[in-house]
Tab-separated table of C-alpha atoms and ligand atoms in Angstrom:
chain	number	residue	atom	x	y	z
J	1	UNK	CA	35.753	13.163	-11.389
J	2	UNK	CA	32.085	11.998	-10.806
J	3	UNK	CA	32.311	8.660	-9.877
J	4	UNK	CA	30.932	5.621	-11.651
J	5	UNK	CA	28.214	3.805	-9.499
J	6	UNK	CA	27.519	-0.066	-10.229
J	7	UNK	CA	23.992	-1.173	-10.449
J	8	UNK	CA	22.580	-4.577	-9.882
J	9	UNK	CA	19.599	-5.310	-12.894
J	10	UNK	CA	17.042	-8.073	-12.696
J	11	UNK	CA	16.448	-10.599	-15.303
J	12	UNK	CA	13.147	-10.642	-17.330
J	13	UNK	CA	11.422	-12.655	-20.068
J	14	UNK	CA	8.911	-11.436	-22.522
J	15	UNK	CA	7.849	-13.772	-25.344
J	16	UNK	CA	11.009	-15.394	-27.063
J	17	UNK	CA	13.677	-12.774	-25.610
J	18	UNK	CA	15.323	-12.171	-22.103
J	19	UNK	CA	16.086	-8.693	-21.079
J	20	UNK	CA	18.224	-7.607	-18.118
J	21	UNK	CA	16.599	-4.259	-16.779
J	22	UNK	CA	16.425	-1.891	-14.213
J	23	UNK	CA	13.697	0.502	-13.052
J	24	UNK	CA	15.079	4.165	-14.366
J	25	UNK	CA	13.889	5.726	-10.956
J	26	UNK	CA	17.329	4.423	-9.557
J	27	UNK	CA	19.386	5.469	-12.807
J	28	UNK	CA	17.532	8.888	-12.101
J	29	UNK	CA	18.521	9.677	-8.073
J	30	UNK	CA	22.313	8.840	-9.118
J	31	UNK	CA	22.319	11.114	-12.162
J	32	UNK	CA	20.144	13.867	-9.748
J	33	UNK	CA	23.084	13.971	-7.648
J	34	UNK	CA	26.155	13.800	-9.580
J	35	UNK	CA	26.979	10.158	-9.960
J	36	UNK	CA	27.518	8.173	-13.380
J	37	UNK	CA	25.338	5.119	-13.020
J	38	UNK	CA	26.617	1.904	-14.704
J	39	UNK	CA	24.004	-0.947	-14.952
J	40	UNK	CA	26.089	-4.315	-14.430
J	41	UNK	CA	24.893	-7.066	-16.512
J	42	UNK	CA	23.405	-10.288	-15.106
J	43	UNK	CA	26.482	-12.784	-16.385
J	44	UNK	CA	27.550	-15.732	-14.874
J	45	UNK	CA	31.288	-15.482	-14.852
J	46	UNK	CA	32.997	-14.456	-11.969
J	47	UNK	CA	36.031	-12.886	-13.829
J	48	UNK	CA	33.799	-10.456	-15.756
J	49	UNK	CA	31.911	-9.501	-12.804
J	50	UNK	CA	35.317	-9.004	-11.171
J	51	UNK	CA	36.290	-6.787	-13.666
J	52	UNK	CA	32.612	-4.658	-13.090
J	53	UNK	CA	33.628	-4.204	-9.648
J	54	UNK	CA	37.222	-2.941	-10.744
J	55	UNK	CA	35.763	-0.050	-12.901
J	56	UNK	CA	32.930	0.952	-10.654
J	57	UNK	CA	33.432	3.378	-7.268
J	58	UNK	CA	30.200	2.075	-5.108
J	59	UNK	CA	27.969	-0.598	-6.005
J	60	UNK	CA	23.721	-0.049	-5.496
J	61	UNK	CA	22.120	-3.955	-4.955
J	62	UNK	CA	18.903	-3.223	-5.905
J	63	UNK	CA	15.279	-4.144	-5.259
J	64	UNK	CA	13.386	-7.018	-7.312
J	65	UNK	CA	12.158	-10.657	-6.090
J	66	UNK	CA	13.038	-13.000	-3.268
J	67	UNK	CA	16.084	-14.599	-2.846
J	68	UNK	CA	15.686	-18.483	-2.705
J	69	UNK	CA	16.009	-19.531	1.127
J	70	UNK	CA	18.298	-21.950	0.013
J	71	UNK	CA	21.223	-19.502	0.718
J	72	UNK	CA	20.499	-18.962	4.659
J	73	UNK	CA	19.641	-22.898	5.118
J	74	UNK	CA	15.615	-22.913	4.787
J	75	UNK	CA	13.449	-24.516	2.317
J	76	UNK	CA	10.986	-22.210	0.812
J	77	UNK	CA	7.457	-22.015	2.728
J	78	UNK	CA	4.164	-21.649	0.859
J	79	UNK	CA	4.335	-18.077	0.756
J	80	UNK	CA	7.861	-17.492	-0.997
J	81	UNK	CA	7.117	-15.304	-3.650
J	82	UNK	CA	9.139	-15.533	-7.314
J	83	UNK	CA	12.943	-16.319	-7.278
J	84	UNK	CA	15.844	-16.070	-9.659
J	85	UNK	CA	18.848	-18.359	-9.519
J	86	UNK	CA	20.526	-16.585	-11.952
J	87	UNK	CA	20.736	-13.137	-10.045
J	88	UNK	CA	20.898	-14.574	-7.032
J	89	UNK	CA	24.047	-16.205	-8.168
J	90	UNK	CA	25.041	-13.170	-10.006
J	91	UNK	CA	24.300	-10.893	-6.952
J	92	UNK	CA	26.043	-12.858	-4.476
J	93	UNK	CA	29.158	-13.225	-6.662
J	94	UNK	CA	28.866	-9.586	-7.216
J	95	UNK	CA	28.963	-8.867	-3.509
J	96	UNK	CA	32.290	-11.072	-2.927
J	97	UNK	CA	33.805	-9.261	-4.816
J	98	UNK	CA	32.758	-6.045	-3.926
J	99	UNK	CA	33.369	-6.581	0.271
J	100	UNK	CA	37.027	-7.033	0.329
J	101	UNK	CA	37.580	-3.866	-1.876
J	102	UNK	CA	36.176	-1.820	1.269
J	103	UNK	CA	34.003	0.151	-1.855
J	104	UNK	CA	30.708	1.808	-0.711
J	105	UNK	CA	27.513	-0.269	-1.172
J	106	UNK	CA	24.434	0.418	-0.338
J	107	UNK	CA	21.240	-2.155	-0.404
J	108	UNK	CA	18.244	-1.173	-1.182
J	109	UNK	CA	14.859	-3.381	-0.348
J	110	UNK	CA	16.022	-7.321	-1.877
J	111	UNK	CA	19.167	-5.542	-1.746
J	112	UNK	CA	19.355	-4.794	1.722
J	113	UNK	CA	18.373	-8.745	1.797
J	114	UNK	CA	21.134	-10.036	-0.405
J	115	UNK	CA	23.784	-8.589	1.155
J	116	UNK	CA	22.315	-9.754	4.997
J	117	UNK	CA	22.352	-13.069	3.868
J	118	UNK	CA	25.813	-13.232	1.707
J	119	UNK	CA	27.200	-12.032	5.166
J	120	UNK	CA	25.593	-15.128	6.891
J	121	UNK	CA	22.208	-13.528	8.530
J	122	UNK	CA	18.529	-14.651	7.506
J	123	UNK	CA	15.289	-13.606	6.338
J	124	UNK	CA	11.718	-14.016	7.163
J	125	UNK	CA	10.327	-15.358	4.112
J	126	UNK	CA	6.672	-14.019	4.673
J	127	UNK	CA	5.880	-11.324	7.207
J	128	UNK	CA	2.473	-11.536	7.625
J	129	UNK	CA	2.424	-15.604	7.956
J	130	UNK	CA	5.568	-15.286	10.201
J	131	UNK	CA	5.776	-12.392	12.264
J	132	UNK	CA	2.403	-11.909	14.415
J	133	UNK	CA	1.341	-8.959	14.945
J	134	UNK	CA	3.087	-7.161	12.238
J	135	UNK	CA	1.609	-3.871	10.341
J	136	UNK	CA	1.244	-3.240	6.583
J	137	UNK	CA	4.649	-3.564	4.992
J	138	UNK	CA	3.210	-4.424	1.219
J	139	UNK	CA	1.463	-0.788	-0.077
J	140	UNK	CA	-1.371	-1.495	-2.343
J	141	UNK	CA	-0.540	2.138	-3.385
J	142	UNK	CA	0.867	1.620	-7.034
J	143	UNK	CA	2.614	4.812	-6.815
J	144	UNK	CA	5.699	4.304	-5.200
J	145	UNK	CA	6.753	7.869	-4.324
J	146	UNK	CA	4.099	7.915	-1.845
J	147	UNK	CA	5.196	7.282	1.964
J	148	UNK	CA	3.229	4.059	3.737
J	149	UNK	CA	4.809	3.954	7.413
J	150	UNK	CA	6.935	5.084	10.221
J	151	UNK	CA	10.470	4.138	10.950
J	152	UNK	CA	12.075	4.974	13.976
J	153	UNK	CA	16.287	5.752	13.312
J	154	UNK	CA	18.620	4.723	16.070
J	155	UNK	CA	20.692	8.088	16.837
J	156	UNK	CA	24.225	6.322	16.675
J	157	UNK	CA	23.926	5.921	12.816
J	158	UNK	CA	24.782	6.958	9.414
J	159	UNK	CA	20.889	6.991	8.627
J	160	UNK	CA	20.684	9.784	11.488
J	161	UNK	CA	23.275	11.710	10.545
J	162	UNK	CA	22.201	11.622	7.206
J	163	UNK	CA	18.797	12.236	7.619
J	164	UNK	CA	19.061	14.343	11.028
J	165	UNK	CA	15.703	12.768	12.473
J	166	UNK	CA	14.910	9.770	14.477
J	167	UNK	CA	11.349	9.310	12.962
J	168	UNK	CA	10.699	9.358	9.396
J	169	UNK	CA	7.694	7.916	6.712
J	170	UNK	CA	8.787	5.501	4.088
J	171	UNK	CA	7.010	4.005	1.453
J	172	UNK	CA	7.182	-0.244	1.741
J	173	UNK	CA	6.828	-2.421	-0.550
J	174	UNK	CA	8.510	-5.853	1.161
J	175	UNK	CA	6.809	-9.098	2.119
J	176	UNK	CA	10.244	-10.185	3.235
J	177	UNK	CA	12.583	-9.152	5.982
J	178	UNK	CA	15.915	-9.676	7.547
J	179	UNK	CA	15.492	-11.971	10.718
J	180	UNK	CA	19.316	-12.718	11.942
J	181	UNK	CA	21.445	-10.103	10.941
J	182	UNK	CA	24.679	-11.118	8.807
J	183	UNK	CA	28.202	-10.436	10.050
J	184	UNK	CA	29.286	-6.972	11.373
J	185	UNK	CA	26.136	-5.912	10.683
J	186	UNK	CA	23.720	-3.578	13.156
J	187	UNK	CA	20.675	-2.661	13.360
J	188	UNK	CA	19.743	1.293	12.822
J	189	UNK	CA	15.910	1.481	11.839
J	190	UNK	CA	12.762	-0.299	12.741
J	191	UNK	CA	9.105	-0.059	11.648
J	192	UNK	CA	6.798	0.019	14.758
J	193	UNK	CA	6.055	-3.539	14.644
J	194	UNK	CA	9.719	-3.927	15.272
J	195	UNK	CA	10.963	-5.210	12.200
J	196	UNK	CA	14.475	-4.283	10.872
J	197	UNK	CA	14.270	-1.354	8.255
J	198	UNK	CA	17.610	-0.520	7.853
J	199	UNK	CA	21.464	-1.157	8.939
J	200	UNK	CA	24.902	-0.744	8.177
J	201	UNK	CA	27.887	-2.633	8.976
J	202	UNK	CA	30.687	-2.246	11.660
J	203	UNK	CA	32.934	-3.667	10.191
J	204	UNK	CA	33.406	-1.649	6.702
J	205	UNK	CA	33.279	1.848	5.979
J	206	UNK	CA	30.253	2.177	4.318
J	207	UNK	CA	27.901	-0.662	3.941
J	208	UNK	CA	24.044	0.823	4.400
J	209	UNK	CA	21.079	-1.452	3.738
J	210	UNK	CA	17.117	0.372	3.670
J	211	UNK	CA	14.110	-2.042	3.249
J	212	UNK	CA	12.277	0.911	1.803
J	213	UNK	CA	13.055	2.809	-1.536
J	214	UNK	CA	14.747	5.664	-1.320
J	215	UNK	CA	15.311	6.187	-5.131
J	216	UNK	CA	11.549	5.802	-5.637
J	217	UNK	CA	10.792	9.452	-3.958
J	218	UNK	CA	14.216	11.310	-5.679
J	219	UNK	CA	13.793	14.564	-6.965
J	220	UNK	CA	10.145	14.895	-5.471
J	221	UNK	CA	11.183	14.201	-1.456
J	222	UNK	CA	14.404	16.056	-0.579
J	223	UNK	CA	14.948	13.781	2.504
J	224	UNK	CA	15.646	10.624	0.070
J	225	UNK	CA	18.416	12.749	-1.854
J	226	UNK	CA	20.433	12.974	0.847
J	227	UNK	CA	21.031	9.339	1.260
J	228	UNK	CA	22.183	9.239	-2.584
J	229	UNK	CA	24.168	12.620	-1.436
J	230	UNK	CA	26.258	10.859	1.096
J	231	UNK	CA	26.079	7.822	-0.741
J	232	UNK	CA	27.727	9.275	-3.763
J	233	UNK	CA	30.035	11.679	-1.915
J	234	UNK	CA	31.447	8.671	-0.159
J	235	UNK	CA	32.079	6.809	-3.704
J	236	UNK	CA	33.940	9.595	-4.824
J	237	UNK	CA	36.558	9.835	-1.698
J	238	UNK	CA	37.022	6.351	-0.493
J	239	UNK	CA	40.388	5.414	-2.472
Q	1	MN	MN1	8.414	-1.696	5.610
């Protein structure tokens, strides 16, 4: 049976009405290889969300905003871009109840930030007003697809087994970063300037985290697939 693969939405307002929504590109890369995606509405109460993460196989926290600093013990600086209490509250509980179940999840950009700092780490709130010397992590580019930098993969990994390469281009759209990693969590990529672009966790299974977007460059980038691939393959044989 294909299995059924949670994803995180953002919250949105236009005029009188609030929408919860989702960018189709990661709807897309789980359809392109084999996986039923099921978008997980931004409620409030824990039970329901508890049930969400009873039904689903593997859970995708996915990108949007900043997360308020509030949760790793800062207050916000100047350059703290747009935050949502509501789906930060709704991610986090998501999360909890996702981690004990031992269930494949995989973070991608704020989502490879959410789930740092629900396991305790931090984030730089700004990289370019707080890490000097730091390269170009926001693309001006508008099309996504397109790569931006270099990441280097650490060879003891699931991103290099997956991939099969210890140097790849990503596209990058982050001003934010993880700084502290969270618990049972490792480093496995870094952009040049030395700033954590992806990890996984030693403690569970299958727990991956990318600062990029992978989904952004599925069908057109074959590379990118594979990470869904695994990703899915893995949500399908866990229990
Ligand atoms: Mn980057």
């Amino acid at each position: 049976m294909k299995p059924i693969i949670g994803l995180t939405v953002s919250g949105e307002r236009k005029g009188q009405s609030e929408y919860n929504s989702l960018n189709c590109t990661y709807i897309n890369a789980i359809l392109e290889v084999g996986g039923v995606p099921l978008l997980i509405p931004m409620v409030a109460d824990r039970d329901i969300l508890a049930r969400y993460i009873n039904i689903v196989d593997g859970i995708i926290f996915t990108g949007g905003g900043d997360i308020s600093p509030l949760y790793y013990g800062e207050n916000p600086i100047k350059e703290l871009g747009e935050v949502d209490e509501h789906r930060d509250s709704y991610e986090m509980a998501l999360f909890m109840e996702a981690y004990p179940t031992d269930m494949p999840i995989l973070g991608i950009c704020r989502g490879c930030q959410l789930i740092n700092v629900a396991l305790g780490g931090t984030l730089y709130q700004d990289i370019n007003s707080q890490i000097e010397g730091s390269y170009g992590h926001l693309s001006k580019s508008d099309a996504i697809s397109q790569v931006y930098h270099m990441i280097r993969i650490e060879k003891e990994s699931k991103l290099y087994d997956i991939f099969g390469n210890d140097t790849i281009a990503v596209n990058s759209y982050h001003h934010q970063a993880v700084k502290e990693l969270g618990d049972g969590l490792k480093a496995t990529a870094y952009s040049y300037d030395g700033i954590i672009e992806a990890y996984e966790s030693v403690k569970k299974d299958y727990i991956i985290g990318v600062q990029w977007h992978p989904e952004a460059m599925v069908p057109k980038r074959a590379l990118f697939t594979k990470l869904f691939e695994d990703f899915v393959k893995q949500c399908a044989t866990w229990r």
